[in-house]
């Protein structure tokens, strides 16, 4: 049995998280990792206990769903809620983060962003990430890993 790489392991976790998303526009998952350990995870969804887009439709203003908190923000906020430091940590996301999330990630001290798919990669976000020396690396998910895991279990 082939051992899973760290990159694929954390990227798979983010994809698993994205399956919990409650917004029908895009299912995103994010995993914050420090010293090869997952310290937080998030998916895009409503405020806890709030109305879900999957039940009542998205609340769209200016072509954005304003109901949802993005996966990256949810992961950061989980760290804030439980007092977990994010300085020097890394994040694995299913899609390249939006400008607002990129700014939040930089400000939270995230040092690397691994993303599986490009998604409207904002030029200003890239400029800010480069300025802050945040590493950006595309890590496409190897979908066969789920298959090989299922066969081995
Ligand atoms: Zn929505
Ligand atoms: Zn975002």
PDB file of N, CA and C and ligand atoms in Angstrom, residues 28 69-73 96-102 105, ligand 2:
ATOM      1  N   UNK A  28     -16.492  24.746  -0.614  1.00  0.00           N
ATOM      2  CA  UNK A  28     -15.067  24.975  -0.337  1.00  0.00           C
ATOM      3  C   UNK A  28     -14.725  24.400   1.029  1.00  0.00           C
ATOM      4  N   UNK A  69     -20.091  32.307   5.505  1.00  0.00           N
ATOM      5  CA  UNK A  69     -18.735  32.634   5.956  1.00  0.00           C
ATOM      6  C   UNK A  69     -17.831  31.684   5.184  1.00  0.00           C
ATOM      7  N   UNK A  70     -16.801  32.216   4.583  1.00  0.00           N
ATOM      8  CA  UNK A  70     -15.942  31.376   3.755  1.00  0.00           C
ATOM      9  C   UNK A  70     -15.167  30.354   4.591  1.00  0.00           C
ATOM     10  N   UNK A  71     -14.806  29.261   3.954  1.00  0.00           N
ATOM     11  CA  UNK A  71     -14.130  28.153   4.628  1.00  0.00           C
ATOM     12  C   UNK A  71     -12.868  28.608   5.360  1.00  0.00           C
ATOM     13  N   UNK A  72     -12.070  29.449   4.686  1.00  0.00           N
ATOM     14  CA  UNK A  72     -10.807  29.916   5.267  1.00  0.00           C
ATOM     15  C   UNK A  72     -11.079  30.743   6.527  1.00  0.00           C
ATOM     16  N   UNK A  73     -12.119  31.609   6.438  1.00  0.00           N
ATOM     17  CA  UNK A  73     -12.479  32.433   7.596  1.00  0.00           C
ATOM     18  C   UNK A  73     -12.989  31.554   8.735  1.00  0.00           C
ATOM     19  N   UNK A  96      -8.528  28.464  -4.727  1.00  0.00           N
ATOM     20  CA  UNK A  96      -7.723  29.638  -4.401  1.00  0.00           C
ATOM     21  C   UNK A  96      -8.591  30.651  -3.644  1.00  0.00           C
ATOM     22  N   UNK A  97      -8.117  31.135  -2.479  1.00  0.00           N
ATOM     23  CA  UNK A  97      -8.945  32.013  -1.636  1.00  0.00           C
ATOM     24  C   UNK A  97      -9.273  33.355  -2.312  1.00  0.00           C
ATOM     25  N   UNK A  98     -10.425  33.919  -1.932  1.00  0.00           N
ATOM     26  CA  UNK A  98     -10.814  35.230  -2.455  1.00  0.00           C
ATOM     27  C   UNK A  98      -9.930  36.306  -1.819  1.00  0.00           C
ATOM     28  N   UNK A  99     -10.048  37.532  -2.329  1.00  0.00           N
ATOM     29  CA  UNK A  99      -9.203  38.632  -1.839  1.00  0.00           C
ATOM     30  C   UNK A  99      -9.360  38.854  -0.336  1.00  0.00           C
ATOM     31  N   UNK A 100     -10.601  38.874   0.142  1.00  0.00           N
ATOM     32  CA  UNK A 100     -10.839  39.119   1.575  1.00  0.00           C
ATOM     33  C   UNK A 100     -10.189  38.033   2.434  1.00  0.00           C
ATOM     34  N   UNK A 101     -10.328  36.783   2.023  1.00  0.00           N
ATOM     35  CA  UNK A 101      -9.731  35.688   2.779  1.00  0.00           C
ATOM     36  C   UNK A 101      -8.204  35.753   2.712  1.00  0.00           C
ATOM     37  N   UNK A 102      -7.665  36.108   1.557  1.00  0.00           N
ATOM     38  CA  UNK A 102      -6.203  36.231   1.429  1.00  0.00           C
ATOM     39  C   UNK A 102      -5.674  37.259   2.412  1.00  0.00           C
ATOM     40  N   UNK A 105      -5.790  35.828   5.880  1.00  0.00           N
ATOM     41  CA  UNK A 105      -4.784  34.776   6.064  1.00  0.00           C
ATOM     42  C   UNK A 105      -3.403  35.403   6.283  1.00  0.00           C
TER      43      UNK A 105
HETATM   44 ZN1  LIG B   2     -13.008  33.962   0.809  1.00  0.00          ZN
END
